XYZ file of C-alpha atoms in Angstrom:
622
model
C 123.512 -22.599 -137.789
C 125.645 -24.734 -135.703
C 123.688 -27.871 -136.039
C 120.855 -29.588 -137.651
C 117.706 -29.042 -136.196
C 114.538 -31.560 -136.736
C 111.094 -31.211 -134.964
C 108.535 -34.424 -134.669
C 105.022 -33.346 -134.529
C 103.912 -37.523 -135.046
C 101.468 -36.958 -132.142
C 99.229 -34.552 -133.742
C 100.347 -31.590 -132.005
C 102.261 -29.002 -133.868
C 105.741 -29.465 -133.125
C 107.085 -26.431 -134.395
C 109.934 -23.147 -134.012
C 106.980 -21.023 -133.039
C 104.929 -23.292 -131.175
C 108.600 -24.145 -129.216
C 109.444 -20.719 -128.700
C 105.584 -20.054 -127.150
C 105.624 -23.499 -124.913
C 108.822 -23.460 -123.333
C 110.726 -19.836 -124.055
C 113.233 -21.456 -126.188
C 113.766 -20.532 -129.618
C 116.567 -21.787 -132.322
C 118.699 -19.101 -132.113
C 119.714 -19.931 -128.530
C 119.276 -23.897 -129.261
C 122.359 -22.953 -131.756
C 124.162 -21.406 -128.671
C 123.731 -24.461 -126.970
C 124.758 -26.736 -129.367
C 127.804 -24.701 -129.956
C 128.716 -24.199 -126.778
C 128.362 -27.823 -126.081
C 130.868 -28.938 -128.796
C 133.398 -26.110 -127.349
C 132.965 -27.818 -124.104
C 133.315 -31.251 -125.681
C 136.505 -30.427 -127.650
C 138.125 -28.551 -124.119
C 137.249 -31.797 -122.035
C 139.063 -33.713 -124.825
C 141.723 -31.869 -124.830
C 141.911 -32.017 -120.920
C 141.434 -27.776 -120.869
C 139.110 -28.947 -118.062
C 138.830 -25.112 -116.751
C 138.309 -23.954 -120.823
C 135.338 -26.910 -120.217
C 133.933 -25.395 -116.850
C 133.676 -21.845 -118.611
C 131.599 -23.712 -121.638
C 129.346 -24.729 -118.828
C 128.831 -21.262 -116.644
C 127.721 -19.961 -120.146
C 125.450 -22.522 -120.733
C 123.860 -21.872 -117.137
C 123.819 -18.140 -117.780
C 121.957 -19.135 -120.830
C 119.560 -21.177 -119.418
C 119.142 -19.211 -115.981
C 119.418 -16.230 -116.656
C 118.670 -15.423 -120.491
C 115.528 -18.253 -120.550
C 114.351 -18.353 -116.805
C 113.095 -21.921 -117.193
C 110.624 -21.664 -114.988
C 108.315 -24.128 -116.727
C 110.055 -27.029 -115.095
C 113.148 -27.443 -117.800
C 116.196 -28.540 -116.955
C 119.211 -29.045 -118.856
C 121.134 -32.510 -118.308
C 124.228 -33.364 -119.512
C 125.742 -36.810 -120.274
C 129.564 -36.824 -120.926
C 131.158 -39.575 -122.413
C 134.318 -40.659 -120.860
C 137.670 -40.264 -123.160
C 138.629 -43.806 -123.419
C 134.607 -44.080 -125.183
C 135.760 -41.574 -127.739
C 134.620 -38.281 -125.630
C 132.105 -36.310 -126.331
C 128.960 -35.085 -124.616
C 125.234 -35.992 -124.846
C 122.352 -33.204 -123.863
C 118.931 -32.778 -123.185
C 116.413 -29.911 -122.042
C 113.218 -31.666 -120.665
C 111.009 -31.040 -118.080
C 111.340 -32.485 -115.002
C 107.581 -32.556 -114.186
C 107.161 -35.566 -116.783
C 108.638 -37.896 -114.374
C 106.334 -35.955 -111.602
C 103.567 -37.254 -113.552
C 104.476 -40.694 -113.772
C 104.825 -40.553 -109.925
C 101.436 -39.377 -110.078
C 99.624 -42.183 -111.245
C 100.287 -44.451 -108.206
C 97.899 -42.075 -106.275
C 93.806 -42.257 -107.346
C 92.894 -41.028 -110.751
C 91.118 -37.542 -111.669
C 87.886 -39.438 -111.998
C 88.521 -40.964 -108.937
C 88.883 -37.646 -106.915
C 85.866 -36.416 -108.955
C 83.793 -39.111 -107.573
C 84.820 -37.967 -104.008
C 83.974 -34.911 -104.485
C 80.434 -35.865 -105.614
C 80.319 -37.502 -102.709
C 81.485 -35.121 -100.116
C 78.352 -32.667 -101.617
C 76.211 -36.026 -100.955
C 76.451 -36.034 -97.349
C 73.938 -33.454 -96.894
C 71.519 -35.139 -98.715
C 68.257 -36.408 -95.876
C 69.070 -40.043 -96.547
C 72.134 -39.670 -94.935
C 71.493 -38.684 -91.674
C 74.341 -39.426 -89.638
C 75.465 -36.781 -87.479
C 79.747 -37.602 -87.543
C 79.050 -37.035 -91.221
C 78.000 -33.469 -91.031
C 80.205 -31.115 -92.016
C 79.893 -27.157 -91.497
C 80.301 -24.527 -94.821
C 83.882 -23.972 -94.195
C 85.315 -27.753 -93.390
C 83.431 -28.496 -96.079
C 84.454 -26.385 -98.820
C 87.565 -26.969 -97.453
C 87.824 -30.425 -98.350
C 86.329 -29.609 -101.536
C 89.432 -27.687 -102.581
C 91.937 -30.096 -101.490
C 89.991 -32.362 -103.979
C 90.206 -29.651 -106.776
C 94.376 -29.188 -106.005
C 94.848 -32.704 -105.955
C 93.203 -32.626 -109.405
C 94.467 -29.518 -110.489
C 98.061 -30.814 -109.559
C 97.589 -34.481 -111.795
C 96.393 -32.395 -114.533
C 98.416 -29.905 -114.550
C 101.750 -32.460 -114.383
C 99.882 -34.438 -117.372
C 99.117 -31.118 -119.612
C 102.678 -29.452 -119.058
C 104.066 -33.317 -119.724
C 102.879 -32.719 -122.947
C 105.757 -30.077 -123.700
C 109.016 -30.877 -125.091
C 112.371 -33.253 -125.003
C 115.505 -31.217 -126.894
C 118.578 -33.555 -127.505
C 121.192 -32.812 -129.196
C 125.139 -34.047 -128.972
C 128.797 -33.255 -129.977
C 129.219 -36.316 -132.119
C 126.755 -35.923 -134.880
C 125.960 -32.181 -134.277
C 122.408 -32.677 -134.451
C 119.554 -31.153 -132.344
C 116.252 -32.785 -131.900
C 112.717 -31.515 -130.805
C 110.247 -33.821 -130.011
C 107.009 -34.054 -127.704
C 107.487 -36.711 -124.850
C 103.984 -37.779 -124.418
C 101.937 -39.178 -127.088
C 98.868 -39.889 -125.796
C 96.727 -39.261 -122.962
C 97.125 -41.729 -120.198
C 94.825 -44.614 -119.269
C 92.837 -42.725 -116.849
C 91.750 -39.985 -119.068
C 91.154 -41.923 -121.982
C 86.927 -41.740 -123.690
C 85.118 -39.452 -121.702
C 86.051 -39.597 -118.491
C 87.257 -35.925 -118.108
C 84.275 -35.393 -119.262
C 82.273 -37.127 -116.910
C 84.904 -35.505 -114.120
C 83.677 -32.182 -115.387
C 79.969 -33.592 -114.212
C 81.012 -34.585 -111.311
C 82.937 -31.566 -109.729
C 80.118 -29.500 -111.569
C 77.287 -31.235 -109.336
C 79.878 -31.051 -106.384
C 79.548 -27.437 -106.843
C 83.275 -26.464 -107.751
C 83.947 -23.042 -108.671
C 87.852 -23.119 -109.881
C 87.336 -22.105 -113.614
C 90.958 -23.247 -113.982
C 90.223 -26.948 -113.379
C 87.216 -27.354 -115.586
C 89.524 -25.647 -118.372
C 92.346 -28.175 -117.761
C 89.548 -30.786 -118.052
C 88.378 -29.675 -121.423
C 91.952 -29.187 -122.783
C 92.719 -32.806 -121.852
C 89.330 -34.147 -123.654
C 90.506 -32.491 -126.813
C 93.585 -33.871 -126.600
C 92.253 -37.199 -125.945
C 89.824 -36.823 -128.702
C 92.657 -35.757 -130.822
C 94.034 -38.939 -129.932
C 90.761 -41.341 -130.889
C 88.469 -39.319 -132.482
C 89.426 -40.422 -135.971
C 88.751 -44.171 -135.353
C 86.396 -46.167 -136.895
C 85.572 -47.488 -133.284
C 84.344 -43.896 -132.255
C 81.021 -43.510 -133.061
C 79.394 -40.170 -133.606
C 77.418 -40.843 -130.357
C 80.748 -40.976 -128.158
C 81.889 -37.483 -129.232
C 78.758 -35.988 -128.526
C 78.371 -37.625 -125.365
C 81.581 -35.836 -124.450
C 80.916 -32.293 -125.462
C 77.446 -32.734 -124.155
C 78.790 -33.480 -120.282
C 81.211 -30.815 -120.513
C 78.593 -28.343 -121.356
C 76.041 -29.390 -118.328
C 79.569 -29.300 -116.501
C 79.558 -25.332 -117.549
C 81.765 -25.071 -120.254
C 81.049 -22.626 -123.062
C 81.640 -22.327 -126.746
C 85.025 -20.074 -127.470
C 85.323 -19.207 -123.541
C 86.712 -21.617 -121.665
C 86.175 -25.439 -123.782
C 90.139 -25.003 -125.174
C 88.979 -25.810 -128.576
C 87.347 -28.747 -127.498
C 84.449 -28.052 -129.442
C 85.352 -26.903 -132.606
C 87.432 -30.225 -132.850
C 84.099 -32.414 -131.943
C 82.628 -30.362 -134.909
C 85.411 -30.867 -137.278
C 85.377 -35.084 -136.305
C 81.521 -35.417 -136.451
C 81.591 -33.748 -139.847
C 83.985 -36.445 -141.181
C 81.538 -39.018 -139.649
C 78.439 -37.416 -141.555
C 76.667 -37.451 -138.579
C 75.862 -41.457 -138.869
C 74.632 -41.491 -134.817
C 70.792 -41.735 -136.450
C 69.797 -38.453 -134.334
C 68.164 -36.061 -136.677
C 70.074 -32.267 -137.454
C 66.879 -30.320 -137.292
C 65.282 -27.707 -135.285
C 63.133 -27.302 -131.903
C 60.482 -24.077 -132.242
C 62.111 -21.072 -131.675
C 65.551 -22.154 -133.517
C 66.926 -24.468 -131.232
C 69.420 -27.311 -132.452
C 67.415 -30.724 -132.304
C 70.917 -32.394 -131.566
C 74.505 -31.844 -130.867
C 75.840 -31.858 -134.826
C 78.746 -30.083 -136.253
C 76.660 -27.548 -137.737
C 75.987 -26.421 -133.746
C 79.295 -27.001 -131.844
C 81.020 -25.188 -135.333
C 78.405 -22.007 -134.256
C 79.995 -21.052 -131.073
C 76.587 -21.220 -129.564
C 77.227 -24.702 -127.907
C 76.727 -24.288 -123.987
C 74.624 -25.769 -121.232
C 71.230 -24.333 -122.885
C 71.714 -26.124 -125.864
C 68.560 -28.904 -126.081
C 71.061 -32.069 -126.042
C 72.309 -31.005 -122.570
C 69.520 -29.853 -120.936
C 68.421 -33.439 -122.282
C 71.244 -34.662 -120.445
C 70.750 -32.761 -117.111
C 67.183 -33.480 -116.943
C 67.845 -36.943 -117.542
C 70.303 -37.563 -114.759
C 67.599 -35.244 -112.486
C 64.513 -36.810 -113.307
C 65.979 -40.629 -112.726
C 65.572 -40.743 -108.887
C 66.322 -44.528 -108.206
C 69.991 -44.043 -110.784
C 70.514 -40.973 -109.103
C 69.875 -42.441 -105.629
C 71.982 -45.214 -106.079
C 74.692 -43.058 -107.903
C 75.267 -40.682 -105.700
C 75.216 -43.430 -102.659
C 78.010 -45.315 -104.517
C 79.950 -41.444 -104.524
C 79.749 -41.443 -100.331
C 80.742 -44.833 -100.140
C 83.976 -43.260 -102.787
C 83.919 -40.697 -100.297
C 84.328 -42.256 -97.116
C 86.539 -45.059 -98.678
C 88.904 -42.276 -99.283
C 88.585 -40.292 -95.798
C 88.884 -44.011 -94.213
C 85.682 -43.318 -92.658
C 82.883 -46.181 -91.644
C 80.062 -46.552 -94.569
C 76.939 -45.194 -92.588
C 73.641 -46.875 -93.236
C 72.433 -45.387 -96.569
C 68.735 -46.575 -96.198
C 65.948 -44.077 -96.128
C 64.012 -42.342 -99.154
C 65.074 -38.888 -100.174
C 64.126 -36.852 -103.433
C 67.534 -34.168 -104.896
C 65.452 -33.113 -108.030
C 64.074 -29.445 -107.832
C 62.175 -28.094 -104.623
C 61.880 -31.462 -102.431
C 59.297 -30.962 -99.329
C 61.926 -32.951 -97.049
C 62.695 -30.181 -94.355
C 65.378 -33.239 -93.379
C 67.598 -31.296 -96.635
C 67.576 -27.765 -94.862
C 69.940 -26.858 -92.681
C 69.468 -24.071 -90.385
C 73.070 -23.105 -89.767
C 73.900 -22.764 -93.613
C 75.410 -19.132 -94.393
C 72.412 -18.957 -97.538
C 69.904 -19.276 -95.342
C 67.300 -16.029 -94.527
C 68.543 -15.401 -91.538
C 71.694 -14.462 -92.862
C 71.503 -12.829 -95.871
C 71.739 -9.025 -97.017
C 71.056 -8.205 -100.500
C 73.606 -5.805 -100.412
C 75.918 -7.725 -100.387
C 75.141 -10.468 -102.698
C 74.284 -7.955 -105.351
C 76.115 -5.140 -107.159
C 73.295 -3.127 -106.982
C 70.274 -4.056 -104.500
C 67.812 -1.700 -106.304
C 67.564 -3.429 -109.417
C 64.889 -5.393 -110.525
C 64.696 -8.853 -109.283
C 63.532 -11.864 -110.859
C 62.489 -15.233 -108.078
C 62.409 -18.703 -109.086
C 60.693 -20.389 -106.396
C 62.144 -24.082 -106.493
C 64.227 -23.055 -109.214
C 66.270 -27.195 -109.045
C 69.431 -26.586 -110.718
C 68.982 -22.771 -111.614
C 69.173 -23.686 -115.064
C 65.808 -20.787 -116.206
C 68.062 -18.308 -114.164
C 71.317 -18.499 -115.491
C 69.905 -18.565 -119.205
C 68.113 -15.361 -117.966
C 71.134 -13.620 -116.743
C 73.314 -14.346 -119.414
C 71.033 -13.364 -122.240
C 73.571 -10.159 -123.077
C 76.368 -12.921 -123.268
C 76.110 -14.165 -127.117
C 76.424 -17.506 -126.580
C 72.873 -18.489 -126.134
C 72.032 -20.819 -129.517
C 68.007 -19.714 -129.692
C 66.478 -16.575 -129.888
C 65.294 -14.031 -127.139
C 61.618 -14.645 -127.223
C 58.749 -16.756 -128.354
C 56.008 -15.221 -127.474
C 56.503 -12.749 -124.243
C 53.757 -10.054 -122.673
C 55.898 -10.247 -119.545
C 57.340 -6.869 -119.526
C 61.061 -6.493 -118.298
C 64.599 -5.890 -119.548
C 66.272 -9.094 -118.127
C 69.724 -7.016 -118.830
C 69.206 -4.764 -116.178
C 67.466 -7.446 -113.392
C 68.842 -9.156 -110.573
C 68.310 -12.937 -110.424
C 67.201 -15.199 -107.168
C 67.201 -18.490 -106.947
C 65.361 -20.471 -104.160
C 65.397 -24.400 -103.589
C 65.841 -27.122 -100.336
C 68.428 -29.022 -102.463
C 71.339 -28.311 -101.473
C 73.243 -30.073 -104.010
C 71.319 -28.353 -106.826
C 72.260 -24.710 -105.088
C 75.896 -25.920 -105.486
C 75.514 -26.432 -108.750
C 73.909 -23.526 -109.518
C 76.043 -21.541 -107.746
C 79.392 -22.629 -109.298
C 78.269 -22.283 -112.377
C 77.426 -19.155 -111.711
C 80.662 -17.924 -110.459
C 82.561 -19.426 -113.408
C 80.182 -17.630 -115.924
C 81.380 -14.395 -113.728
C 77.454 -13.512 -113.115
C 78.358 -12.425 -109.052
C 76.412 -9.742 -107.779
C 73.644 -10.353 -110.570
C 72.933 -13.611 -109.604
C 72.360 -15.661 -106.409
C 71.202 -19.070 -105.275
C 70.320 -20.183 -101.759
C 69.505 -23.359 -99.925
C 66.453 -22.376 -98.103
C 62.199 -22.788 -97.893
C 60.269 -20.698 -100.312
C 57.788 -19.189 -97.401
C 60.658 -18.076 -95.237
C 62.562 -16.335 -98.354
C 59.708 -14.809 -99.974
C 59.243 -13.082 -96.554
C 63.318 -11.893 -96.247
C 62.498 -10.058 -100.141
C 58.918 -8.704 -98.406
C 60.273 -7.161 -95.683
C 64.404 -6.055 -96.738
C 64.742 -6.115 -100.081
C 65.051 -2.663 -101.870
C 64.228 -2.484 -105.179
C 61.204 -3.870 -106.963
C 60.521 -7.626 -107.871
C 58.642 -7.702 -111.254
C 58.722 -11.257 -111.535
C 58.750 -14.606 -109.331
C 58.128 -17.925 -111.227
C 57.229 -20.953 -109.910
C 57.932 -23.757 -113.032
C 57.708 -27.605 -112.472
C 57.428 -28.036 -108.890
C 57.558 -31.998 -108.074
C 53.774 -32.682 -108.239
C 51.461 -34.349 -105.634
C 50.649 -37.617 -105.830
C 47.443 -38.025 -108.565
C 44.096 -37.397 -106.234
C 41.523 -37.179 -109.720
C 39.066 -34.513 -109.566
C 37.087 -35.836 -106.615
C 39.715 -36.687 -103.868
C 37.019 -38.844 -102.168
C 36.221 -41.105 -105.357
C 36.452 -44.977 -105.266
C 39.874 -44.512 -107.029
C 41.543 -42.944 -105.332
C 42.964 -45.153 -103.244
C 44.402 -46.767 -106.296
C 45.414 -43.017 -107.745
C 47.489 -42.428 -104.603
C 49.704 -45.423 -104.871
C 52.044 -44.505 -106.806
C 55.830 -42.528 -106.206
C 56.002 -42.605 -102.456
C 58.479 -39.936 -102.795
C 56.183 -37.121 -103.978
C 53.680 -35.228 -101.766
C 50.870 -36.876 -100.644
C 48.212 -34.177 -102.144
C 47.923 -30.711 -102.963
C 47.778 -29.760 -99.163
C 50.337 -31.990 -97.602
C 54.141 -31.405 -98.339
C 53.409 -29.622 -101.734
C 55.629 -26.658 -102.216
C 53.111 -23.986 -103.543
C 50.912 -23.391 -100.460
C 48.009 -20.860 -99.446
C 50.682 -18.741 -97.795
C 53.261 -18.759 -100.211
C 50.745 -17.221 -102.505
C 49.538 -14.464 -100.401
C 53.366 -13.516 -100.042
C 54.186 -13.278 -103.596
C 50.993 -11.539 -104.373
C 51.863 -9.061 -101.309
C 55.614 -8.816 -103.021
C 54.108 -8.287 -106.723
C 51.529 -5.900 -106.045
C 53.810 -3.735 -104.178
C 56.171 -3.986 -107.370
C 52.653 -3.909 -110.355
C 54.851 -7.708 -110.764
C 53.959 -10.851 -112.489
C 53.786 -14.450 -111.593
C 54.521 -17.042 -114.140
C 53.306 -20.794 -113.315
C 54.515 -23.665 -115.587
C 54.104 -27.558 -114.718
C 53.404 -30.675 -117.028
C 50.964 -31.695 -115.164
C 47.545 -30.536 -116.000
C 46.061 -31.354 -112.538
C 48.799 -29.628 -110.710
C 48.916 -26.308 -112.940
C 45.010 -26.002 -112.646
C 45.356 -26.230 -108.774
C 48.402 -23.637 -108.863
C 46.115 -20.834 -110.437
C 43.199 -21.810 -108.898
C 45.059 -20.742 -105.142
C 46.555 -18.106 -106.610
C 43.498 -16.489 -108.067
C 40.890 -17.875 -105.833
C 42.678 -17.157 -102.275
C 45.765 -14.920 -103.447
C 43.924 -12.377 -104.959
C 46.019 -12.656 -108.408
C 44.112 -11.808 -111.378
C 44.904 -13.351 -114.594
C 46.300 -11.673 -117.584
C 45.622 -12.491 -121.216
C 47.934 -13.812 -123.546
C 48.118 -13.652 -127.390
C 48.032 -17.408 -127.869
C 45.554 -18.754 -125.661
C 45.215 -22.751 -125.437
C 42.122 -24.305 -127.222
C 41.024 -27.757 -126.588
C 39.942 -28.110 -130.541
C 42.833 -27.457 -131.668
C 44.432 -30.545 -132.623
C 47.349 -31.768 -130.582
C 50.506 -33.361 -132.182
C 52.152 -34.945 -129.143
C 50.912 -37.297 -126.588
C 48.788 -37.361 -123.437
C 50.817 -38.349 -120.431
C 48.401 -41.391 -118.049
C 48.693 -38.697 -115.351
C 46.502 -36.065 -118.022
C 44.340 -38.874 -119.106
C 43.453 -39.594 -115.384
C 42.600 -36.100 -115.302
C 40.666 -35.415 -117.903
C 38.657 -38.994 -117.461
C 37.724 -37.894 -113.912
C 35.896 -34.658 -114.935
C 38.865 -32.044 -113.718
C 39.220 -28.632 -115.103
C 40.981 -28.061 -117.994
C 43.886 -25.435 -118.740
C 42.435 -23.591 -121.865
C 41.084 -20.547 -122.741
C 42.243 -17.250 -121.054
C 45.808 -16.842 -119.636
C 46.547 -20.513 -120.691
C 49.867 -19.909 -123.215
C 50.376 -22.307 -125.938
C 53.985 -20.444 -126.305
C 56.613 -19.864 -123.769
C 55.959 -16.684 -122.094
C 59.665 -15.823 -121.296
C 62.888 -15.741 -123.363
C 63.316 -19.562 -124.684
C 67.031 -19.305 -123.106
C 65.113 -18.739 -119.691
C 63.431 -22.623 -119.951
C 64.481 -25.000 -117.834
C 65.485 -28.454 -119.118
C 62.164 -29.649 -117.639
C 60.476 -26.988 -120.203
C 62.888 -28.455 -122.924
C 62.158 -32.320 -122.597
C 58.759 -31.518 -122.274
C 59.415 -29.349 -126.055
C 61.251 -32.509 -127.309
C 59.377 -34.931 -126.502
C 56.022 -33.454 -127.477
C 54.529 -33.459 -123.824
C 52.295 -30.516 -123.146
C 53.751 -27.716 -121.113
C 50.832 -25.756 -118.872
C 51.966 -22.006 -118.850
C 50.112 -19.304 -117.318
């Protein structure tokens, strides 16, 4: 060896000859080239053998060009000190993409562009209803990927930052290896590449690359904090919990995030106060190193469906979110702030016709099953309303070993999800895009498909054109009608009727599941001998569901091993909405076909189902 070589690893990061050599495509036999080659160079300059110096240096190039290809953005710099200073010649390999970065940060921040992009998939949203603000498919996925490159391109700069700075000199023939950055920089620090995993997620991105940049950069960062007394158990969870409703998955594409949360929150001993045990049917009560250490941690795990449903099921934070994401939006495009006034409902199948748009490549006018699925003749599985597609993509990835709970609770539904195809139906548009991108990260294409468009309409494409049989369409927590009691006509309700203005007036005006829809998914099912499965948490509104379905659909009901019964006694609590209900005299859901237990696979609920589970609210399943 020519020279003494000394790595720093102070920043957490292993700093070392292998780690080097796999980083950058430098190893120490050709830093000792270098360094040799430099002093030759050094001592020919000195000597004033200037063309004996120039030869030194057309090595070093051939080294570096043509023996290393530094194509990772290394350079090699030289610094030669003049004679009268005692000669000599200082050196460094570093990547010129560092000072890219810094360059980068007078531009907005990731979460800033994240934000935009939430709010470019907000403009199609009914309460915007501006016409210079529509945007077709292709300008608008078009402006969604310049907002994934810009991010791409910060991230990217920041993450190959994070590489190395070799020095060495003539004078004290020593070689140094050392990472340049240290930490993460301001506008990454806590969670908020997390939270710009949400965002894109709900913007419907489908570039697995960025979401894995965004997860490498939260481990680093939690590398970087994780440790302090100042991060509480609750802030690393909060992290890995948004990155999994974002889509990332346990040992495929989180970078190690997750097995680092584990290792942190077992240091911690968990001191957050949320309990470590278990939901029926094995699921993980919360997010606790025991879980993320499993490689079972993903979307379906109960703390994010927690999260997801959360974020869905708060319509005035969600309205007022996503309104401050336009304004982002248009701020950025240095377009005028249209008037954002107006009511409008993004969680699962909203009755607002003001959401569909009749030029959108999903809709049934445009779509062949051949070409959205491998193979057309497979079994195919509907969820009417299906919100963010959550019960579908559990479905279709049961093969996948990710899924942290079993296949089944209790399940006299008949069908080898493995080999089904999977459609998803809602009017949100936002919700599709979510569904969708997740779906296309997970690699489920041509198994699995979302589209923006009304249940009736669909049901009738899959009647008439598609070619194999459909053994199941479920219809599970459709936004409920407005409380009418038992007697619609009774002195209350007036009162009953007063409440969300947002939801359908009744059971006949703007609710999803109408006369006709039924008599088209019995016509589809008893083509296919089919089943329908009907879930909702409202007693009222389940009751009503089976009653069309049986009493003008012509579906018969089919037993279940667990039937509800009223006596048994009932460890959670009655919703107002089930004690208006039962206080006005209306039918109960017990006795045949009423399931106490999930019906399908547990990793097929949807985080409805699961806060429902959690909370101890009853869950109507027939």
């Amino acid at each position: 060896m020519q020279g003494d070589i000394s790595f720093d690893d102070s920043d957490l990061l292993v700093s070392d000859p292998s780690q080097l050599y796999r980083d950058t495509g430098i190893d120490l036999i050709h830093l000792d080239r270098i360094q040799a080659l430099i002093k030759d160079r050094a001592k020919a300059r000195y000597a004033g053998n200037y063309e004996e110096a120039d030869s030194c240096r057309d090595k070093l190039n051939s080294i570096l060009n043509d023996e290393l290809l530094l194509e990772k953005g290394y350079t090699l710099n030289l610094m030669d000190i003049p004679r009268r200073d005692g000669g000599g010649s200082h050196w460094e390999i570093s990547n010129e993409k560092i000072e890219k970065y810094e360059d980068s940060q007078n531009g907005a921040s990731v979460l800033e562009i994240a934000h935009s992009a939430l709010g470019l998939a907000s403009l199609d949203q009914a309460w915007l209803d501006v016409a210079d603000f529509t945007l077709n498919s292709n300008n608008k996925d078009k402006e969604l990927e310049r907002y994934v490159n810009q991010a791409i391109n910060k991230l990217e700069i920041f993450l190959l930052g994070r590489k190395y700075s070799i020095t060495g000199s003539s004078i004290d023939d020593k070689v140094q290896v050392k990472t340049v950055m240290s930490s993460v920089p301001p506008e990454l620090f806590g969670r908020k590449a997390a939270d710009a995993a949400f965002y894109f997620s709900l913007a419907g991105c489908k570039n697995a690359q960025l979401f894995e940049y965004l997860a490498s950069t939260a481990k680093i960062e939690m590398l970087r904090y994780g440790r302090r007394q100042s991060c509480r158990a609750v802030d690393i969870q909060h992290v890995v919990e948004r990155m999994a409703v974002a889509g990332i998955r346990s040992g495929k594409d989180d970078g190690g995030l997750f097995n680092v949360a584990s290792e942190l929150l077992a240091e911690k001993e968990n001191p957050s106060g949320v309990g470590c045990g278990e939901l029926e049917g094995g699921r993980y009560l919360s997010t606790d190193a025991r879980l993320l250490s499993s490689g079972k941690f993903s979307l379906h795990s109960t703390r994010p469906l927690m999260c997801l449903w959360s974020f869905m099921a708060k319509q005035r934070k969600q309205k007022a979110f996503l309104k401050n994401a336009v304004a982002h939006y248009c701020k950025d495009r240095q377009k005028v702030l249209p008037n954002l006034n107006g009511s409008w409902l993004l969680n699962r199948e909203d009755n607002n016709v003001g959401q569909v748009n009749e030029n959108n490549d999903d809709m049934d006018g445009n779509i062949i099953f051949q070409t959205i699925f491998e193979d057309s003749t497979r079994p195919l599985v509907v969820d009417v309303g299906c919100g963010v597609g959550v019960s579908l993509l559990g479905l279709a990835t049961l093969d996948d070993g990710i899924l942290s709970h079993g296949k089944s609770v209790e399940e006299p539904v008949n069908i080898d999800w493995e080999k089904c195809n999977f459609l998803g139906i809602d009017l949100s548009k936002m919700a599709i895009g979510y569904a969708n991108g997740i779906s296309y990260r997970w690699g489920l294409n041509g198994k699995l498909k979302f589209v923006n468009v009304s249940a009736e309409s669909f049901l009738q494409k899959i009647k008439s054109t598609y070619p194999g049989e459909v053994k199941l369409i479920m219809i599970q927590f459709p936004t409920p009608f407005k409380f009418c009691g038992h007697d619609s006509d009774s002195d209350d309700n007036e009162e009953n009727t007063s409440g969300n203005s947002q939801l359908p007036s009744d059971q006949f005006d703007g609710f999803m599941v109408t006369k006709t829809l039924m008599m088209l998914a019995h016509d589809i099912l008893e083509k296919s001998k089919g089943s329908m499965l009907l879930q909702s948490n409202c007693e009222d509104v389940a009751v009503h569901i089976r009653d069309l379905a049986t009493e003008e659909a012509g579906f018969q009901v089919v037993n279940v091993p667990n039937c509800v019964n009223l006596d048994d006694k009932f460890k959670g609590r009655k919703p107002k909405r089930m004690e208006k209900w039962i206080a006005s005299g209306g039918k109960r859901a017990e006795g045949l076909g009423w399931s106490r237990l999930p019906l399908i696979p547990l990793c097929g609920a949807t985080e409805a189902e699961i806060s429902c589970i959690f909370n101890q609210i009853p869950v109507h399943t027939c």
